[in-house]
Each structure stands twice: as C-alpha cells, then as structure tokens.
Amino acid sequence: MYSKLPGKKFTLNQDNLGINARILDVLRSKTHTYISGEQLSHELNMSRTAIWKHVNALRMLGYKVEAITSMGYRLISSPSLLLPLEIKNGLKTEFIGHHIHWEYEVSSTNTLALQMAEQGAPEGTVVISESQKQGRGRMGRNWISQPEAGIYLSLILRPNFVPMQAPCITLMAAVALVEALEQALGVKAAIKWPNDVMIGGKKVSGILTELKAEMECIHYMIVGIGINVNNAEFPEALQAKVTSLLLELKREVSRIPVVQALLNALERWYLITLGAGGIERTFNRWRELSSTLGQDVEVNVGDEVLKGVATRLGADGSLYVKLDSGVEKQILAGDVTMVANV
Ligand code: BTN
C-alpha cells in the first residue's frame, strides 16, 4: 500500500486516498474516545483486517493512531506533511485541489504536472511535494527546495484562452498568493513585477507558469508556486534579497492552512478572471497589490540595464517604464530592482 523508502521518503498509493480519508474522518469525529475495530469495519464496510492494514499505512505517513485491544483505535496526532488527506480536510473549492498528487521528493512539481497534463489530468489537479531535486525558477534559475521547509506545488489549468491572454493567469496567481498569505497568516505582502511576492522588500514566493498551446488555443497551463515557509536561512549571496515566513513572523508556520488558503484563493481568482470583465478586475487587483508601479526602478533585460519609473501594466502583462531620457519602454520579461530615493 505505502512503501517506506530510505530516510523519510514514501511512495503513496493514490488509489487508497479515499479509503484513508474516510478512516480519518471517522477517527477525527471522536478523538476523545476509542472507536472499536468492529464499528470502523461496519461504518466503512470493510473487514477488520483491512482496517488494521490501512491504519498501519496511516501510521507510516506519520499519523499517531493508538490501538488498544478491547477498546479500539484513537487518533492522537496528524503529521505536518502536505498530504492530500490533510489538505482536502477543510478545502472550500469546487474543483481546484480535488485531485492532489503528493510525492515526498520529485525532480520538479512543474515537470511532473506537465507530464500529467499531457496524459489528460483534469483541470484543478495539484501536484505537491515536500522536496524538489531540480526546482525550477524563472529565466532558467534554480528554486531552492529544502525538504519539508517550503511549499512546492503546481496547478494544472485549462483556460479557454488564446495564448496572448496567458500572462493574466500568472498575474491572477500572484494576486491569489498575496490574498492567501493575508488570509492564512495576516501577513501583508506585495507583488513585484511580474509575479514575485515580497515581504518587506524581500522575495518570499515565486511563480513559474508553463504552457502548451497552439496559435488559437491553450491546451493546458501549469502554474508552479514556490513559497519559502520554514527556511531558517539562505545562502549568503541571497540573504539580502530573499526571506521566509519563519524569518518574517519569527515562528514556525504550519504549511497546511497556507496551502488550503492558496487553493481557495486560486479558485476564486481563476473563476473571476474567466468571467465577463474578469481580466480587467484581476489586473486592477494586481495594480492595488503591486509594489512596482510608480517606483524608480532598474530593469535587467538581458545584458542591458534600464533605469526609469515603472508607469503602468500593459494589457498583455508587460511593464511600461519611463526611462530617464523621457522615452516610455515596454518590458516583456526582465528582472526589476526598486531603487531607493535618497
Ligand atoms: C521564480 O523564479 O520566481 C519562480 C519560482 C517557481 C518555483 C516553483 S516551486 C514549484 C514549482 N516547481 C518548480 O520546479 N518550480 C515551481
């Protein structure tokens, strides 16, 4: 059912998620008392031996389930891993996160989600992992993916959009991320163009969107989101630019409520974006949450460094910068640094 790999790695048989969720539901309904094997077997319509096997499988994932002969089972505690069973318990969405594929370690959740989308995974499927060996960032960079410290997830979407409209999906994901951090933790974050989520001027989260499309339609989009949650430190070269929720809040943060708030917010903003007038609404919310617009900026575009004031967001998600020479330049991709006014 589950096989324990060396260290804290597991493979999870996705087929048993439904049964295990039902066992957990029953155990959670009565944590103050024991539930007999017979009662569980009756409520779930399976043999006591099968119940025992599933309870053992849950234990391997870190659930502490007490079992006392003649009394029964009792759930003592749940693990902090981002298991589908935990994420779904409390999720308020219609379709996002109804299929969650969890692995302890992957190369990149985006790479796996691309494969799953190609094989027909439904819209709203989430791929999530505790660790990535080759987490990918924008512009060919790496994404530091320390085991069990961050949130690494990829969402499969199939919007009925033309490829030119794809950037608004990335912008809507940034909006959802900022709102989720506020909702789950009361943290005030801001968006640095195009989609870096910042706290106090340091990056806490990034989004990598990839897609398969033809001229006139998008087949699927993968929205990959990385959040630095319980990272206690970063390589020295990054320390001035990068932060984590732990460093900002000065306490460990439980990742599950953050993932739940994120999936709820993603569905809300995705449906808004798809609706009539929705793209403009998403753009307006992005503008409200932006820390870039109106600021003096330096933009690295390839080898060139452009200096000026970030004036506006283009309809295609591009950034307009009024250069010191007075010329307004459209930036399609690049790295923005805010320049302090002294
Ligand atoms: C950025 O450079 O700001 C984007 C970072 C995106 C990282 C996330 S982590 C989950 C998903 N899988 C990846 O390999 N990358 C994205």
PDB file of N, CA and C in Angstrom, residues 201-254:
ATOM      1  N   GLY A 201      10.258  44.034   1.077  1.00  0.00           N
ATOM      2  CA  GLY A 201      11.256  44.191   0.015  1.00  0.00           C
ATOM      3  C   GLY A 201      12.043  42.926  -0.309  1.00  0.00           C
ATOM      4  N   LYS A 202      11.754  41.818   0.380  1.00  0.00           N
ATOM      5  CA  LYS A 202      12.464  40.560   0.095  1.00  0.00           C
ATOM      6  C   LYS A 202      11.492  39.529  -0.468  1.00  0.00           C
ATOM      7  N   LYS A 203      12.024  38.684  -1.359  1.00  0.00           N
ATOM      8  CA  LYS A 203      11.151  37.720  -2.039  1.00  0.00           C
ATOM      9  C   LYS A 203      10.830  36.522  -1.139  1.00  0.00           C
ATOM     10  N   VAL A 204       9.542  36.225  -0.999  1.00  0.00           N
ATOM     11  CA  VAL A 204       9.124  35.083  -0.182  1.00  0.00           C
ATOM     12  C   VAL A 204       8.542  33.985  -1.063  1.00  0.00           C
ATOM     13  N   SER A 205       8.139  34.360  -2.290  1.00  0.00           N
ATOM     14  CA  SER A 205       7.457  33.380  -3.133  1.00  0.00           C
ATOM     15  C   SER A 205       7.600  33.757  -4.606  1.00  0.00           C
ATOM     16  N   GLY A 206       7.618  32.737  -5.450  1.00  0.00           N
ATOM     17  CA  GLY A 206       7.731  32.984  -6.887  1.00  0.00           C
ATOM     18  C   GLY A 206       6.809  32.057  -7.664  1.00  0.00           C
ATOM     19  N   ILE A 207       6.523  32.457  -8.891  1.00  0.00           N
ATOM     20  CA  ILE A 207       5.597  31.686  -9.734  1.00  0.00           C
ATOM     21  C   ILE A 207       6.258  31.419 -11.075  1.00  0.00           C
ATOM     22  N   LEU A 208       6.200  30.169 -11.493  1.00  0.00           N
ATOM     23  CA  LEU A 208       6.719  29.801 -12.819  1.00  0.00           C
ATOM     24  C   LEU A 208       5.568  29.180 -13.606  1.00  0.00           C
ATOM     25  N   THR A 209       5.113  29.902 -14.639  1.00  0.00           N
ATOM     26  CA  THR A 209       3.998  29.392 -15.439  1.00  0.00           C
ATOM     27  C   THR A 209       4.529  28.815 -16.741  1.00  0.00           C
ATOM     28  N   GLU A 210       4.077  27.616 -17.075  1.00  0.00           N
ATOM     29  CA  GLU A 210       4.480  26.985 -18.333  1.00  0.00           C
ATOM     30  C   GLU A 210       3.212  26.533 -19.048  1.00  0.00           C
ATOM     31  N   LEU A 211       3.266  26.471 -20.377  1.00  0.00           N
ATOM     32  CA  LEU A 211       2.035  26.089 -21.074  1.00  0.00           C
ATOM     33  C   LEU A 211       2.307  25.331 -22.356  1.00  0.00           C
ATOM     34  N   LYS A 212       1.260  24.607 -22.790  1.00  0.00           N
ATOM     35  CA  LYS A 212       1.277  24.009 -24.121  1.00  0.00           C
ATOM     36  C   LYS A 212       0.119  24.655 -24.880  1.00  0.00           C
ATOM     37  N   ALA A 213       0.439  25.224 -26.028  1.00  0.00           N
ATOM     38  CA  ALA A 213      -0.595  25.969 -26.754  1.00  0.00           C
ATOM     39  C   ALA A 213      -0.386  25.859 -28.255  1.00  0.00           C
ATOM     40  N   GLU A 214      -1.457  26.166 -28.990  1.00  0.00           N
ATOM     41  CA  GLU A 214      -1.353  26.398 -30.432  1.00  0.00           C
ATOM     42  C   GLU A 214      -1.670  27.868 -30.656  1.00  0.00           C
ATOM     43  N   MET A 215      -1.622  28.319 -31.900  1.00  0.00           N
ATOM     44  CA  MET A 215      -1.867  29.732 -32.182  1.00  0.00           C
ATOM     45  C   MET A 215      -3.175  30.215 -31.544  1.00  0.00           C
ATOM     46  N   GLU A 216      -4.236  29.382 -31.686  1.00  0.00           N
ATOM     47  CA  GLU A 216      -5.544  29.898 -31.280  1.00  0.00           C
ATOM     48  C   GLU A 216      -6.078  29.331 -29.960  1.00  0.00           C
ATOM     49  N   CYS A 217      -5.346  28.413 -29.329  1.00  0.00           N
ATOM     50  CA  CYS A 217      -5.855  27.923 -28.037  1.00  0.00           C
ATOM     51  C   CYS A 217      -4.735  27.390 -27.136  1.00  0.00           C
ATOM     52  N   ILE A 218      -5.057  27.466 -25.835  1.00  0.00           N
ATOM     53  CA  ILE A 218      -4.134  26.901 -24.831  1.00  0.00           C
ATOM     54  C   ILE A 218      -4.609  25.483 -24.521  1.00  0.00           C
ATOM     55  N   HIS A 219      -3.719  24.506 -24.606  1.00  0.00           N
ATOM     56  CA  HIS A 219      -4.100  23.138 -24.224  1.00  0.00           C
ATOM     57  C   HIS A 219      -4.122  23.014 -22.702  1.00  0.00           C
ATOM     58  N   TYR A 220      -3.044  23.463 -22.066  1.00  0.00           N
ATOM     59  CA  TYR A 220      -3.016  23.477 -20.597  1.00  0.00           C
ATOM     60  C   TYR A 220      -1.933  24.434 -20.130  1.00  0.00           C
ATOM     61  N   MET A 221      -2.134  24.891 -18.898  1.00  0.00           N
ATOM     62  CA  MET A 221      -1.129  25.740 -18.257  1.00  0.00           C
ATOM     63  C   MET A 221      -0.746  25.107 -16.928  1.00  0.00           C
ATOM     64  N   ILE A 222       0.515  25.216 -16.594  1.00  0.00           N
ATOM     65  CA  ILE A 222       0.979  24.747 -15.288  1.00  0.00           C
ATOM     66  C   ILE A 222       1.409  25.990 -14.510  1.00  0.00           C
ATOM     67  N   VAL A 223       0.742  26.222 -13.392  1.00  0.00           N
ATOM     68  CA  VAL A 223       1.112  27.358 -12.543  1.00  0.00           C
ATOM     69  C   VAL A 223       1.901  26.785 -11.364  1.00  0.00           C
ATOM     70  N   GLY A 224       3.213  26.969 -11.397  1.00  0.00           N
ATOM     71  CA  GLY A 224       4.095  26.418 -10.353  1.00  0.00           C
ATOM     72  C   GLY A 224       4.385  27.493  -9.320  1.00  0.00           C
ATOM     73  N   ILE A 225       4.115  27.162  -8.070  1.00  0.00           N
ATOM     74  CA  ILE A 225       4.276  28.155  -6.992  1.00  0.00           C
ATOM     75  C   ILE A 225       5.234  27.612  -5.933  1.00  0.00           C
ATOM     76  N   GLY A 226       6.214  28.409  -5.603  1.00  0.00           N
ATOM     77  CA  GLY A 226       7.134  28.054  -4.514  1.00  0.00           C
ATOM     78  C   GLY A 226       7.020  29.107  -3.423  1.00  0.00           C
ATOM     79  N   ILE A 227       6.860  28.663  -2.182  1.00  0.00           N
ATOM     80  CA  ILE A 227       6.800  29.609  -1.052  1.00  0.00           C
ATOM     81  C   ILE A 227       7.857  29.199  -0.024  1.00  0.00           C
ATOM     82  N   ASN A 228       8.675  30.155   0.378  1.00  0.00           N
ATOM     83  CA  ASN A 228       9.638  29.899   1.455  1.00  0.00           C
ATOM     84  C   ASN A 228       8.880  30.000   2.767  1.00  0.00           C
ATOM     85  N   VAL A 229       8.717  28.882   3.446  1.00  0.00           N
ATOM     86  CA  VAL A 229       7.909  28.904   4.669  1.00  0.00           C
ATOM     87  C   VAL A 229       8.799  28.804   5.917  1.00  0.00           C
ATOM     88  N   ASN A 230       9.337  27.618   6.182  1.00  0.00           N
ATOM     89  CA  ASN A 230      10.119  27.452   7.418  1.00  0.00           C
ATOM     90  C   ASN A 230      11.620  27.402   7.158  1.00  0.00           C
ATOM     91  N   ASN A 231      12.065  28.077   6.114  1.00  0.00           N
ATOM     92  CA  ASN A 231      13.505  28.137   5.836  1.00  0.00           C
ATOM     93  C   ASN A 231      14.135  29.069   6.887  1.00  0.00           C
ATOM     94  N   ALA A 232      15.097  28.512   7.649  1.00  0.00           N
ATOM     95  CA  ALA A 232      15.707  29.330   8.710  1.00  0.00           C
ATOM     96  C   ALA A 232      16.830  30.195   8.155  1.00  0.00           C
ATOM     97  N   GLU A 233      17.443  29.775   7.061  1.00  0.00           N
ATOM     98  CA  GLU A 233      18.496  30.594   6.456  1.00  0.00           C
ATOM     99  C   GLU A 233      18.630  30.306   4.975  1.00  0.00           C
ATOM    100  N   PHE A 234      19.292  31.226   4.284  1.00  0.00           N
ATOM    101  CA  PHE A 234      19.525  31.105   2.845  1.00  0.00           C
ATOM    102  C   PHE A 234      21.018  31.303   2.577  1.00  0.00           C
ATOM    103  N   PRO A 235      21.496  30.843   1.401  1.00  0.00           N
ATOM    104  CA  PRO A 235      22.890  31.100   1.067  1.00  0.00           C
ATOM    105  C   PRO A 235      23.201  32.602   1.187  1.00  0.00           C
ATOM    106  N   GLU A 236      24.427  32.906   1.607  1.00  0.00           N
ATOM    107  CA  GLU A 236      24.786  34.300   1.906  1.00  0.00           C
ATOM    108  C   GLU A 236      24.468  35.258   0.754  1.00  0.00           C
ATOM    109  N   ALA A 237      24.711  34.804  -0.458  1.00  0.00           N
ATOM    110  CA  ALA A 237      24.520  35.685  -1.605  1.00  0.00           C
ATOM    111  C   ALA A 237      23.057  36.109  -1.782  1.00  0.00           C
ATOM    112  N   LEU A 238      22.141  35.325  -1.185  1.00  0.00           N
ATOM    113  CA  LEU A 238      20.707  35.624  -1.368  1.00  0.00           C
ATOM    114  C   LEU A 238      20.094  36.353  -0.175  1.00  0.00           C
ATOM    115  N   GLN A 239      20.861  36.397   0.940  1.00  0.00           N
ATOM    116  CA  GLN A 239      20.231  36.834   2.196  1.00  0.00           C
ATOM    117  C   GLN A 239      19.603  38.227   2.142  1.00  0.00           C
ATOM    118  N   ALA A 240      20.149  39.117   1.349  1.00  0.00           N
ATOM    119  CA  ALA A 240      19.593  40.481   1.281  1.00  0.00           C
ATOM    120  C   ALA A 240      18.338  40.535   0.421  1.00  0.00           C
ATOM    121  N   LYS A 241      18.116  39.485  -0.374  1.00  0.00           N
ATOM    122  CA  LYS A 241      17.030  39.545  -1.360  1.00  0.00           C
ATOM    123  C   LYS A 241      15.859  38.612  -1.056  1.00  0.00           C
ATOM    124  N   VAL A 242      16.111  37.621  -0.208  1.00  0.00           N
ATOM    125  CA  VAL A 242      15.141  36.540  -0.047  1.00  0.00           C
ATOM    126  C   VAL A 242      14.769  36.388   1.427  1.00  0.00           C
ATOM    127  N   THR A 243      13.513  36.018   1.665  1.00  0.00           N
ATOM    128  CA  THR A 243      13.101  35.782   3.056  1.00  0.00           C
ATOM    129  C   THR A 243      12.159  34.576   3.110  1.00  0.00           C
ATOM    130  N   SER A 244      11.753  34.233   4.328  1.00  0.00           N
ATOM    131  CA  SER A 244      10.777  33.142   4.505  1.00  0.00           C
ATOM    132  C   SER A 244       9.727  33.624   5.502  1.00  0.00           C
ATOM    133  N   LEU A 245       8.619  32.898   5.573  1.00  0.00           N
ATOM    134  CA  LEU A 245       7.570  33.265   6.528  1.00  0.00           C
ATOM    135  C   LEU A 245       8.090  33.119   7.953  1.00  0.00           C
ATOM    136  N   LEU A 246       8.930  32.099   8.196  1.00  0.00           N
ATOM    137  CA  LEU A 246       9.513  31.912   9.531  1.00  0.00           C
ATOM    138  C   LEU A 246      10.369  33.124   9.919  1.00  0.00           C
ATOM    139  N   LEU A 247      11.201  33.587   8.978  1.00  0.00           N
ATOM    140  CA  LEU A 247      12.076  34.726   9.297  1.00  0.00           C
ATOM    141  C   LEU A 247      11.256  35.991   9.541  1.00  0.00           C
ATOM    142  N   GLU A 248      10.153  36.153   8.812  1.00  0.00           N
ATOM    143  CA  GLU A 248       9.337  37.360   8.972  1.00  0.00           C
ATOM    144  C   GLU A 248       8.479  37.312  10.228  1.00  0.00           C
ATOM    145  N   LEU A 249       7.891  36.139  10.503  1.00  0.00           N
ATOM    146  CA  LEU A 249       6.955  36.042  11.636  1.00  0.00           C
ATOM    147  C   LEU A 249       7.649  35.621  12.930  1.00  0.00           C
ATOM    148  N   LYS A 250       8.896  35.190  12.789  1.00  0.00           N
ATOM    149  CA  LYS A 250       9.712  34.748  13.929  1.00  0.00           C
ATOM    150  C   LYS A 250       9.061  33.579  14.682  1.00  0.00           C
ATOM    151  N   ARG A 251       8.439  32.716  13.902  1.00  0.00           N
ATOM    152  CA  ARG A 251       7.887  31.474  14.463  1.00  0.00           C
ATOM    153  C   ARG A 251       7.696  30.475  13.327  1.00  0.00           C
ATOM    154  N   GLU A 252       7.640  29.184  13.696  1.00  0.00           N
ATOM    155  CA  GLU A 252       7.354  28.152  12.682  1.00  0.00           C
ATOM    156  C   GLU A 252       5.933  28.336  12.173  1.00  0.00           C
ATOM    157  N   VAL A 253       5.751  28.078  10.904  1.00  0.00           N
ATOM    158  CA  VAL A 253       4.428  28.258  10.306  1.00  0.00           C
ATOM    159  C   VAL A 253       3.920  26.901   9.831  1.00  0.00           C
ATOM    160  N   SER A 254       2.673  26.592  10.167  1.00  0.00           N
ATOM    161  CA  SER A 254       2.072  25.347   9.699  1.00  0.00           C
ATOM    162  C   SER A 254       1.719  25.521   8.212  1.00  0.00           C
TER     163      SER A 254
END
